[in-house]
XYZ file of C-alpha atoms in Angstrom:
543
model
C 48.462 21.891 -4.772
C 45.446 22.582 -3.068
C 43.791 19.333 -4.098
C 44.251 18.185 -0.646
C 42.173 14.878 0.866
C 40.400 16.172 3.772
C 41.220 19.915 2.912
C 41.823 22.203 5.476
C 40.540 25.058 7.184
C 41.838 27.499 5.391
C 44.915 27.888 2.045
C 46.841 31.434 1.731
C 49.683 31.889 -1.818
C 51.304 34.424 -1.001
C 52.749 33.492 -4.201
C 56.346 34.177 -4.296
C 59.707 31.241 -3.067
C 58.487 27.768 -2.494
C 59.858 24.721 -1.277
C 62.308 22.955 -2.543
C 62.400 19.634 -0.794
C 66.445 18.249 -2.257
C 69.857 16.436 -0.836
C 70.731 19.436 1.492
C 66.990 19.245 2.713
C 67.369 18.921 7.048
C 64.970 18.502 9.664
C 65.150 20.292 13.022
C 62.801 18.407 14.996
C 62.219 20.567 18.307
C 61.229 18.808 21.632
C 58.585 16.150 21.678
C 58.852 15.849 17.741
C 61.292 13.457 17.247
C 58.029 10.741 16.421
C 57.334 12.790 13.408
C 60.251 13.432 11.810
C 61.676 9.443 12.080
C 57.979 9.184 10.271
C 58.920 12.152 7.746
C 62.896 10.234 7.149
C 61.416 7.284 6.948
C 58.562 7.940 5.158
C 58.806 10.436 2.944
C 63.270 9.423 2.742
C 62.176 6.356 1.244
C 59.449 7.566 -1.938
C 62.373 10.373 -2.585
C 65.373 8.633 -1.499
C 66.737 11.788 0.128
C 68.379 11.197 3.364
C 66.500 14.033 5.694
C 69.998 14.133 8.100
C 68.340 16.255 11.215
C 69.840 19.529 11.166
C 72.825 20.779 11.403
C 73.377 23.911 9.721
C 72.129 23.561 6.513
C 69.063 26.640 5.471
C 67.257 24.493 3.843
C 65.254 22.365 6.303
C 61.553 21.299 7.118
C 61.523 22.212 10.879
C 58.858 20.767 13.145
C 57.438 22.553 16.893
C 55.077 21.917 19.746
C 53.350 24.758 20.230
C 50.185 23.842 22.719
C 47.831 27.875 22.464
C 47.297 27.594 18.795
C 44.933 24.529 19.683
C 42.810 27.902 21.391
C 43.980 29.934 17.830
C 43.239 27.336 15.370
C 40.382 25.019 17.348
C 41.265 22.267 19.343
C 44.457 19.518 20.551
C 44.983 18.236 16.882
C 45.267 21.804 14.533
C 48.220 22.405 12.941
C 49.568 25.283 11.007
C 51.849 24.741 7.650
C 54.499 27.544 6.065
C 56.440 26.905 3.243
C 58.500 29.534 1.623
C 61.514 30.151 -0.075
C 64.439 28.071 1.976
C 62.145 26.633 5.236
C 58.963 23.928 5.823
C 57.806 24.652 9.686
C 55.157 22.888 10.948
C 53.911 24.323 13.606
C 50.528 22.218 16.583
C 48.737 22.184 19.349
C 50.391 18.684 20.081
C 52.298 15.804 18.499
C 48.555 14.530 16.824
C 48.338 17.839 14.885
C 52.423 17.878 14.402
C 51.901 14.641 12.059
C 48.758 15.951 10.173
C 49.875 18.138 9.068
C 53.746 16.063 8.181
C 50.562 13.888 5.592
C 49.420 17.484 5.246
C 53.104 17.697 3.145
C 53.412 15.224 2.368
C 50.639 15.046 -0.210
C 52.035 18.450 -1.435
C 54.647 16.533 -2.754
C 52.895 14.843 -5.563
C 51.955 11.246 -5.884
C 54.945 9.699 -6.265
C 55.954 10.441 -2.380
C 53.620 7.879 -1.491
C 55.420 4.739 -2.777
C 57.914 2.975 -0.793
C 60.844 3.155 -3.032
C 61.970 6.695 -5.704
C 60.495 5.943 -8.875
C 62.203 9.070 -10.884
C 66.111 10.545 -10.359
C 64.588 13.996 -10.467
C 66.887 15.560 -7.087
C 63.807 17.759 -6.413
C 60.822 18.095 -5.114
C 59.186 21.480 -5.201
C 56.619 22.889 -2.603
C 55.213 25.893 -3.650
C 54.764 29.079 -0.915
C 51.824 28.287 1.255
C 50.582 28.699 4.366
C 47.917 26.649 5.908
C 46.278 26.623 9.058
C 44.326 23.441 9.885
C 42.179 21.522 12.781
C 39.471 18.364 12.530
C 35.811 18.924 12.727
C 35.734 15.899 15.170
C 37.618 14.686 17.626
C 36.695 10.622 16.345
C 37.443 9.695 12.943
C 36.748 6.846 12.927
C 36.965 3.449 10.078
C 35.758 0.203 11.433
C 37.127 -3.004 10.084
C 35.910 -6.587 10.278
C 38.414 -9.477 10.621
C 35.918 -11.855 11.872
C 33.788 -12.559 9.006
C 37.134 -12.976 6.258
C 39.973 -12.844 8.071
C 43.317 -10.394 7.156
C 46.687 -11.067 7.999
C 48.240 -8.208 9.893
C 50.290 -7.013 7.591
C 46.962 -6.169 5.573
C 45.507 -4.496 9.399
C 49.264 -2.398 9.415
C 48.795 -1.702 5.841
C 44.746 -0.329 6.598
C 46.328 2.045 9.034
C 48.779 4.143 6.755
C 45.655 4.223 4.713
C 43.532 5.677 7.811
C 46.915 7.771 8.722
C 47.688 9.466 5.045
C 43.603 10.309 5.044
C 43.815 11.942 8.591
C 41.696 8.984 10.400
C 42.505 8.086 13.648
C 39.900 5.292 15.459
C 40.787 2.126 14.386
C 37.410 -0.297 15.561
C 38.467 -3.828 15.576
C 35.865 -6.063 14.672
C 37.443 -9.374 15.873
C 34.949 -11.728 16.760
C 31.400 -12.600 15.301
C 29.368 -15.839 14.729
C 32.161 -16.492 11.676
C 34.949 -16.791 13.975
C 37.485 -14.898 16.471
C 40.077 -13.831 15.817
C 42.709 -13.088 18.901
C 44.371 -15.264 22.041
C 43.046 -15.507 24.996
C 46.009 -16.813 26.861
C 43.559 -18.741 29.119
C 40.670 -19.444 27.200
C 43.340 -21.582 24.151
C 39.872 -22.536 22.469
C 38.422 -19.450 21.309
C 41.682 -19.657 18.400
C 42.258 -23.663 18.655
C 37.959 -24.256 17.582
C 37.101 -20.729 17.164
C 39.425 -19.264 14.587
C 37.921 -21.573 11.923
C 35.508 -22.641 9.827
C 34.892 -25.404 7.609
C 34.172 -23.668 4.349
C 32.672 -20.199 3.334
C 28.819 -18.812 2.088
C 29.978 -17.870 -1.460
C 27.526 -14.053 -1.892
C 24.838 -13.010 0.151
C 23.177 -16.237 1.636
C 20.716 -16.276 -0.434
C 23.538 -17.184 -2.800
C 24.139 -21.558 -3.708
C 27.712 -20.670 -3.970
C 29.931 -22.295 -1.332
C 33.413 -22.054 -0.725
C 34.476 -25.464 0.144
C 37.438 -24.923 2.750
C 38.385 -23.898 5.666
C 38.783 -20.753 6.370
C 40.109 -18.854 9.607
C 43.082 -16.994 11.174
C 43.501 -14.679 14.022
C 46.053 -12.741 16.231
C 48.654 -13.573 18.610
C 48.749 -11.581 21.384
C 52.759 -10.207 20.521
C 50.614 -9.048 16.880
C 47.865 -7.099 18.891
C 51.017 -5.322 20.622
C 52.088 -4.826 17.537
C 49.212 -3.296 16.085
C 48.486 -1.169 18.660
C 51.770 0.298 18.653
C 52.426 0.773 15.231
C 48.380 3.124 15.027
C 50.369 5.098 17.885
C 52.572 5.858 16.055
C 50.440 7.445 13.175
C 48.047 9.280 16.031
C 45.596 6.505 15.926
C 43.643 4.952 18.559
C 42.685 1.643 18.232
C 39.078 0.119 19.692
C 38.559 -3.654 20.037
C 35.368 -5.117 19.861
C 34.100 -8.452 21.651
C 30.565 -8.618 20.453
C 28.037 -10.034 23.964
C 25.618 -11.512 23.945
C 25.079 -11.932 20.237
C 27.093 -12.879 17.562
C 29.021 -15.211 19.354
C 28.589 -18.527 17.623
C 32.359 -19.446 17.331
C 32.788 -18.734 20.945
C 30.274 -20.803 22.126
C 31.613 -23.870 19.525
C 34.926 -23.657 20.765
C 33.287 -23.627 24.529
C 29.455 -24.623 24.391
C 28.957 -23.898 28.306
C 28.446 -20.570 27.419
C 25.477 -21.188 25.037
C 21.430 -22.147 25.792
C 22.377 -25.780 27.104
C 19.001 -26.264 28.269
C 17.854 -25.692 24.668
C 20.218 -26.923 22.602
C 23.051 -28.832 21.869
C 25.536 -26.412 21.860
C 28.091 -29.276 21.938
C 27.457 -30.257 18.908
C 27.674 -26.302 17.142
C 30.577 -25.112 14.833
C 31.467 -22.317 13.916
C 29.465 -21.124 11.649
C 29.737 -20.977 8.120
C 27.277 -18.929 6.839
C 26.011 -14.758 7.250
C 23.179 -13.866 9.348
C 21.771 -13.203 12.835
C 22.384 -16.197 14.470
C 20.305 -18.002 17.244
C 23.022 -18.865 19.325
C 23.239 -16.837 21.702
C 25.502 -16.386 25.411
C 23.222 -18.098 28.486
C 22.809 -15.284 30.572
C 24.304 -16.818 33.358
C 27.683 -15.998 35.900
C 29.283 -18.726 34.803
C 29.069 -16.957 31.086
C 30.104 -13.289 32.409
C 32.872 -14.841 34.506
C 34.133 -16.378 31.412
C 33.832 -12.865 29.874
C 35.730 -11.595 32.438
C 38.632 -12.753 32.297
C 38.641 -12.257 27.991
C 38.375 -8.681 28.752
C 41.328 -8.728 31.368
C 43.184 -9.571 29.002
C 42.189 -7.539 26.731
C 42.595 -4.447 28.800
C 46.412 -5.743 28.851
C 46.461 -5.500 25.235
C 44.318 -2.429 24.255
C 44.878 1.190 26.103
C 41.394 2.817 24.516
C 39.465 4.313 26.821
C 36.431 3.058 25.318
C 36.185 -1.242 24.965
C 33.340 -1.939 22.244
C 31.147 -4.636 23.816
C 28.532 -5.296 20.715
C 25.714 -5.862 22.232
C 23.692 -5.767 18.324
C 21.015 -8.141 17.174
C 20.687 -10.600 19.628
C 18.271 -12.878 19.043
C 16.654 -13.855 22.279
C 14.153 -17.283 20.430
C 15.891 -19.185 22.665
C 16.411 -17.332 26.058
C 12.174 -17.248 25.661
C 12.898 -20.814 25.327
C 15.518 -21.576 28.402
C 14.199 -22.327 32.058
C 17.948 -20.845 33.116
C 17.562 -17.404 31.543
C 13.797 -16.879 33.010
C 14.104 -17.795 36.088
C 17.511 -15.125 35.216
C 14.533 -12.349 34.417
C 12.335 -13.559 37.968
C 15.390 -13.262 40.084
C 16.098 -9.786 38.394
C 12.719 -8.193 38.736
C 13.098 -7.577 35.016
C 9.915 -7.222 32.494
C 11.200 -9.217 29.221
C 14.566 -10.266 27.383
C 14.695 -6.772 26.286
C 15.761 -6.118 29.731
C 18.439 -8.816 29.942
C 20.459 -7.925 27.492
C 20.469 -4.441 28.549
C 21.376 -6.356 32.135
C 23.703 -7.941 30.245
C 25.719 -4.866 28.968
C 25.307 -2.985 31.818
C 27.379 -5.737 34.669
C 30.119 -5.152 31.370
C 29.627 -1.140 32.040
C 30.639 -0.969 35.810
C 32.336 -3.759 35.116
C 34.562 -1.928 32.741
C 33.572 1.922 35.234
C 35.782 0.459 37.876
C 38.652 -0.063 35.641
C 39.020 3.334 34.122
C 37.212 2.287 30.897
C 34.424 2.902 29.089
C 32.384 0.938 27.379
C 30.702 1.353 23.727
C 28.143 -0.333 21.941
C 25.647 -0.619 19.145
C 22.879 1.101 19.238
C 20.196 -1.772 20.068
C 22.274 -1.306 23.925
C 19.472 1.261 24.027
C 16.237 -1.189 23.821
C 15.285 -2.432 27.857
C 16.873 0.804 29.132
C 20.513 1.850 28.477
C 23.921 1.367 30.963
C 24.836 4.176 33.168
C 28.043 5.617 30.773
C 27.788 3.875 27.701
C 28.181 5.722 24.664
C 26.006 4.405 21.275
C 27.367 3.392 18.026
C 24.765 4.250 15.880
C 24.283 2.463 13.200
C 20.049 1.447 12.570
C 20.075 5.045 11.062
C 20.338 8.591 13.314
C 17.131 7.505 15.880
C 19.086 5.426 18.235
C 22.433 8.028 18.511
C 19.399 11.278 19.496
C 17.848 9.305 21.648
C 21.363 8.731 22.993
C 22.860 12.065 23.020
C 19.183 13.499 24.414
C 19.841 11.881 27.393
C 23.066 12.418 28.088
C 25.367 9.374 26.222
C 28.470 10.121 23.831
C 27.927 8.575 20.300
C 29.624 8.035 17.640
C 27.475 8.570 14.275
C 27.844 5.705 12.002
C 24.364 4.692 10.180
C 24.631 2.302 8.007
C 22.572 4.059 4.798
C 24.928 6.383 4.868
C 28.042 5.417 5.340
C 28.109 1.269 5.135
C 30.585 1.036 2.912
C 29.682 -3.123 2.010
C 26.944 -1.144 0.092
C 27.220 -0.916 -3.415
C 28.586 2.207 -4.796
C 26.460 2.177 -8.231
C 23.464 0.562 -9.447
C 25.076 -0.819 -12.600
C 24.744 -5.237 -13.422
C 28.509 -5.493 -13.166
C 28.591 -4.145 -9.675
C 30.653 -6.794 -7.196
C 28.469 -8.925 -4.905
C 25.444 -6.211 -4.530
C 24.693 -5.089 -1.559
C 21.875 -3.028 0.558
C 21.261 0.995 -1.292
C 23.562 3.150 -3.828
C 25.680 4.961 -1.664
C 28.090 6.899 -4.279
C 30.831 8.520 -3.797
C 29.352 12.159 -3.311
C 26.306 10.536 -1.118
C 29.047 10.032 0.969
C 30.900 13.216 0.494
C 26.940 14.612 1.375
C 26.063 12.891 4.670
C 26.064 14.676 7.755
C 26.903 13.346 11.225
C 25.441 15.531 13.398
C 21.470 15.345 13.144
C 19.838 18.731 12.942
C 17.207 18.128 15.164
C 19.850 18.275 18.077
C 20.447 21.368 20.303
C 23.865 22.643 20.468
C 24.392 21.078 23.652
C 22.879 17.814 23.055
C 25.355 18.090 19.778
C 28.028 18.129 21.727
C 27.939 14.710 22.789
C 28.446 13.575 18.882
C 31.901 12.344 19.575
C 31.870 11.878 15.821
C 32.178 9.574 13.174
C 32.904 6.299 11.282
C 32.667 4.788 8.648
C 31.886 0.989 8.424
C 33.095 -1.982 6.617
C 31.440 -5.256 6.776
C 33.068 -7.977 5.467
C 31.009 -10.873 4.450
C 31.146 -10.860 0.751
C 34.702 -9.553 0.866
C 37.628 -12.807 0.937
C 40.691 -10.466 -0.414
C 42.692 -7.554 0.538
C 41.126 -6.584 -2.966
C 37.362 -6.733 -2.503
C 38.209 -4.739 0.608
C 39.710 -2.121 -1.422
C 37.291 -2.283 -3.813
C 34.151 -1.080 -1.301
C 36.229 1.172 0.367
C 37.836 3.558 -1.689
C 37.251 5.874 -2.700
C 34.411 6.578 -0.411
C 37.003 6.500 2.459
C 38.325 9.779 1.076
C 35.077 11.724 1.588
C 34.378 10.504 4.567
C 37.192 11.425 5.260
C 36.687 14.785 4.544
C 33.252 14.537 6.069
C 35.129 13.787 9.348
C 37.746 16.295 9.530
C 36.894 19.277 7.375
C 33.782 21.382 8.294
C 31.818 21.520 5.048
C 29.039 23.710 4.613
C 25.424 21.911 4.786
C 25.592 18.213 2.287
C 23.448 20.206 0.220
C 26.007 23.842 -0.459
C 29.049 21.745 -0.501
C 30.809 21.077 -3.554
C 31.583 17.922 -5.261
C 32.813 19.146 -8.565
C 35.475 20.375 -6.127
C 36.363 17.008 -4.878
C 35.807 15.292 -7.594
C 38.680 17.443 -8.710
C 41.082 16.722 -6.532
C 40.154 13.609 -6.626
C 41.500 12.922 -9.859
C 45.245 13.744 -8.780
C 44.058 11.731 -5.215
C 43.559 8.372 -7.813
C 47.439 8.925 -8.241
C 48.211 8.257 -4.730
C 46.344 5.163 -4.507
C 47.367 3.981 -7.316
C 50.585 4.766 -5.458
C 49.605 3.279 -2.688
C 48.611 0.169 -4.304
C 44.478 0.483 -3.382
C 42.392 -1.174 -5.581
C 39.776 1.227 -5.679
C 36.794 1.506 -7.652
C 37.641 3.875 -11.055
C 34.687 6.523 -11.373
C 33.851 4.459 -14.839
C 32.954 1.458 -13.230
C 34.216 -1.743 -12.297
C 37.113 -3.458 -14.088
C 36.872 -6.851 -15.588
C 38.782 -8.408 -12.654
C 36.858 -6.254 -9.882
C 32.872 -7.819 -10.701
C 31.679 -11.119 -9.468
C 28.994 -11.885 -12.461
C 26.350 -14.830 -10.603
C 27.212 -13.999 -6.717
C 24.096 -12.900 -5.443
C 24.661 -10.269 -3.568
C 21.262 -8.165 -1.525
C 20.802 -5.113 -3.342
C 18.155 -2.715 -1.820
C 16.089 -0.475 -3.877
C 15.362 3.130 -4.329
C 17.418 5.886 -1.443
C 18.056 5.201 1.693
C 15.672 6.465 4.889
C 17.409 9.782 5.881
C 16.664 9.114 9.690
C-alpha cells in the first residue's frame, strides 16, 4: 500500500475498515470534477470491469471534490488529499489538476492489474486499506522531452507516452518537432516542409561513427488535426504540450524543403537533402528578413495549435562557420552594430522573443541562447550542466533544469558490454534518483526562478518504440519522484526504499506494456551487438 511512486508528502494508516471497489461502487462528482470522474470510469472501469455509475444512493462510493483552500493547507494548486475508510474514498483537491493526481494515486492503491485495459481477473472486489494521503508537488514544471525528429513516433505512440507521463504525475510534454533529420508538423502555408522535409532517404544505424546504415526511407509527420488531438488528449491529463521549432541551427530539413532559408551565398542550398546522419549540421538558417518572415508564418500556425504559455525555439548548437563566410551575414552584423556571430544568434532569438511576447507567449530555449546576451523575457532549458541555469537564474530569468550529464535518458544505464548502443555517461536508476534540480549555489530568491526539471530523450539511436521504452524506463519513474516529491539531500535519500517500491512498480509497467530495462540487465532482444555507440568513461561532471 505504501508502494507509491512518486512518494506522497505524507501517508497515515489509521487501521480499521478499508474501502472495497465492487459492483455497487458509484462515483459522486461535485462541481468541476466530471472530467476526472470520466477518466476514472473509463480507465479504472475498463481494467476492473466495474460500471462505476454516477452516484445515486449507494453508500459505497468515490467522492470527488475541488476545494481551493487546500492549496494553502497542503502546498500549492496541484495539492490533493485522499482518504479511504469504510464505504467511501474521498479525494479533495485544490484544483482539477490536483484531483487528477489524487485519482492516479487511487489507481496505484488498487494494485498493478488496474493498469491493464481490460479485466484479467474474475475477482469482483478490489480492496484499498484505510489510509489518508496528503500530497502536493515540489515543482510546477515536471517535464519529459521526446525527440520525434530523429526517429518519428506515430501519433498513437505519442498518446501512449502522455498516459505514461500522467501515471507518473509529470505535467509538461516538450515536443521536439524539427531538426536536421526531419520536420514533423504540418504547416499549411509551407507544404514542402512536410512534403520534402519529413522524409530522409536512409538512416545511420548506431552512433555517427557506426558503419551501418538502414537503407530505406524514414519519416512521417503530424497533421494539424493530429496535433489538436495530441494537445487535447494531454489537456485531459493535465499535461501542457510545449512545442519546439529549432532555430537557427538544427534546420537542414527546413532548408532542404525551402533552399532560400539557407546561406545561399556560401553553399548551393538547392542541393541539400534531409540529413541522414547524426551530429551537428553546418547548414543553418540565414539571418535575413526573408527567414524571419518565413518562421513568423510557422509560429503563427503553431500558436493556433498549442495554447501553452511557453514556445521552445531551440537555439542550441548553431554552427557559425557559414555565417563567418557569408557576406550577407557579415553585412547584417555590421548593420546591427553587433560584435560577432554569437551576438547575431542572440539577435535572431531576441527577434522571436519580442514577437512571441507581443502575442502573449513566452520564449524558452536551450542555454546557448545565453551566448551574446540573453533575450529579455526568455526562459532557459539548462542542458549543458548546471551553469547555464545558474547564470540565467542569477540574471532573473526562469529556468528548467535538465543537465545532460544527469537526466538525458539516452545516456547508457550500465557499463556492461551488452548495453544496447551505449551513449554517454553511465546513469543508473540510483543516479537519477539522487539528481537534485536546484543548484546549492543559488540563493533562495534565485532558486525561485527554477520552474522545475525535465528528463530528455533524444532518439538518434532509438529506432522504435521498444528502444525508447528501454532507455526511458525505469529511470523516468525515479525522475518523476525527484520532480514531484520533496526529497532530502541526494546523499540522504533512501534508495533502498525506492527499490522496494519499484518492485511493485515494475508490475505496473508490465501491465502497461512498457519494455523497460530489467534490473538484471537487457534481455537478449533488447541488445544491439556490434552496433557502435559513444560511451564516455568515468563519472559525469556535476556542474
